[in-house]
Short mmCIF file of C-alpha atoms in Angstrom, two decimals:
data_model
loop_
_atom_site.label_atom_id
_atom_site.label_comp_id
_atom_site.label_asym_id
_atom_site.label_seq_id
_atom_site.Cartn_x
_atom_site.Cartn_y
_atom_site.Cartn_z
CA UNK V 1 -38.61 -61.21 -29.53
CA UNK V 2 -36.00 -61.31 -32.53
CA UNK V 3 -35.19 -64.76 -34.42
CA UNK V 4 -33.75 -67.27 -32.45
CA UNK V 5 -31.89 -70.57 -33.00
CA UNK V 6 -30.89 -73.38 -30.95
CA UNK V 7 -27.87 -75.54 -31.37
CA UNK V 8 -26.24 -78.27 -29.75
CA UNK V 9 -22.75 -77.59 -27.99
CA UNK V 10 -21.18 -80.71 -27.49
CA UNK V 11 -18.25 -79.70 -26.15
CA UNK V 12 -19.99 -78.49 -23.37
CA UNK V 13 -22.81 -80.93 -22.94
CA UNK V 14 -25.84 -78.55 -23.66
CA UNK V 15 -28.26 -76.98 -25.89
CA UNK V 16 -27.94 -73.20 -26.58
CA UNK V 17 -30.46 -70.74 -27.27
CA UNK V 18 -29.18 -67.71 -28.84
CA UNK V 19 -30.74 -64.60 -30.51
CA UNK V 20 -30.43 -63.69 -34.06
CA UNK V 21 -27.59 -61.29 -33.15
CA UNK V 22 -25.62 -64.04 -31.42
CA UNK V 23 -26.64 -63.37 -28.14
CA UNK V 24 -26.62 -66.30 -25.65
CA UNK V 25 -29.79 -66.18 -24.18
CA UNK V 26 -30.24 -69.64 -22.39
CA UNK V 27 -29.17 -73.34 -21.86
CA UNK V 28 -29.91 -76.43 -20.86
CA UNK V 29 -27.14 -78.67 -19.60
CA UNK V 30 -27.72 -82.29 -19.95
CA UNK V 31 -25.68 -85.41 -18.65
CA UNK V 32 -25.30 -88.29 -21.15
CA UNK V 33 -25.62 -91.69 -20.63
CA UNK V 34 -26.29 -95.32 -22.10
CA UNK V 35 -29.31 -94.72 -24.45
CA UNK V 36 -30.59 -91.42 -22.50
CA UNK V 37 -30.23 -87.95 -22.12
CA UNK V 38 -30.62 -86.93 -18.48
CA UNK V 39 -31.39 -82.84 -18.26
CA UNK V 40 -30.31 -81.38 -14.93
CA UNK V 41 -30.37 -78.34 -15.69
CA UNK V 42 -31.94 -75.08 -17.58
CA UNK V 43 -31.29 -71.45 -17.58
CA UNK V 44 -32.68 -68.42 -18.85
CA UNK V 45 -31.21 -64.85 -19.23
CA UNK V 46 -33.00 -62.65 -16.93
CA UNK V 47 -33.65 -60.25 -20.07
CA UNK V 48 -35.39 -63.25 -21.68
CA UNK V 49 -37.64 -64.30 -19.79
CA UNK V 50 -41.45 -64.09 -20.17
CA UNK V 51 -40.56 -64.33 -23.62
CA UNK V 52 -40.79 -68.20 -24.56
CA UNK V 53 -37.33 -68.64 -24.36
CA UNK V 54 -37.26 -71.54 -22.04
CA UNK V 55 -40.12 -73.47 -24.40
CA UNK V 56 -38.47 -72.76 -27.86
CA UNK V 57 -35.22 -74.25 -26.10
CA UNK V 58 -36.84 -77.74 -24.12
CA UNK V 59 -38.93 -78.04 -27.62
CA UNK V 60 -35.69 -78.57 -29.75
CA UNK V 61 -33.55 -79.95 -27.36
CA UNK V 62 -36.49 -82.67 -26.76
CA UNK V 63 -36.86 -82.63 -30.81
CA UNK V 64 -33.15 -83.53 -31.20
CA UNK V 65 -32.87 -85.52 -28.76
CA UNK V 66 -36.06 -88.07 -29.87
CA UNK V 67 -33.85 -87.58 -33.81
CA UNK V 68 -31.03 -89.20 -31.90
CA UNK V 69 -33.26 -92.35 -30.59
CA UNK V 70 -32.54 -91.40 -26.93
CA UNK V 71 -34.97 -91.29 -23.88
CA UNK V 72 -35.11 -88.77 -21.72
CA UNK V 73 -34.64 -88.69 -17.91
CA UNK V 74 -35.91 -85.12 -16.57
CA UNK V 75 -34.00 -84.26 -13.81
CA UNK V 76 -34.53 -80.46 -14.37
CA UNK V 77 -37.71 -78.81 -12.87
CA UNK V 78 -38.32 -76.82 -16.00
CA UNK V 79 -37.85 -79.66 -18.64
CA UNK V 80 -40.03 -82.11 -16.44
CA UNK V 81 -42.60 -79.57 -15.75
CA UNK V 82 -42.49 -78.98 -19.54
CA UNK V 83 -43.06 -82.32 -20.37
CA UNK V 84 -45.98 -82.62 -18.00
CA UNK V 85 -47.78 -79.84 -20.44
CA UNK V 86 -46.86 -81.22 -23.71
CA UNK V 87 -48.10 -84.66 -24.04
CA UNK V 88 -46.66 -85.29 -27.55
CA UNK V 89 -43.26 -85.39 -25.56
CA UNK V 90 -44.58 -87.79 -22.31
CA UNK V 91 -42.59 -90.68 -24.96
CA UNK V 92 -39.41 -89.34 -24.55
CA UNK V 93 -39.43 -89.94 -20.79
CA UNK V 94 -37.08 -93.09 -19.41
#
């Protein structure tokens, strides 16, 4: 897998994943709200995946969002169930 780099899109309330040729390669919307971050929801291009898209993404969307001094509330299967396996992050959670 090429370079990739995440960045925050607040205009449309998510974190992008895109490859170092500008490719969009996955998201993960998030809802704000007083203090928190809820994540609802998290996709992957199907010609990403298997590739550690979807952990390079949660990993610095959960990095930024912990910079910010918000809590997270994992509504999303994928960001919860990567929480679960990453302990360092089990803070984060509302």
């Amino acid at each position: 897998m090429s370079d990739t780099q995440v960045t925050k899109n607040d205009d449309r309330n998510r974190f992008e994943i895109h490859t170092d040729d500008g490719r969009l390669a996955g998201f993960t919307q998030y809802v704000a709200g007083d203090g928190v971050r809820d994540f609802v929801h998290t996709v992957v291009k199907d010609e990403f995946e298997g590739q550690g898209i979807g952990g390079k993404l949660a990993r610095a969307a959960l990095d930024q969002t912990r910079a910010e001094g918000l809590k997270v509330i994992a509504t999303c299967p994928f960001i919860k169930g990567w929480i679960g396996k990453h302990p360092d992050y089990q803070d984060l959670l509302a």
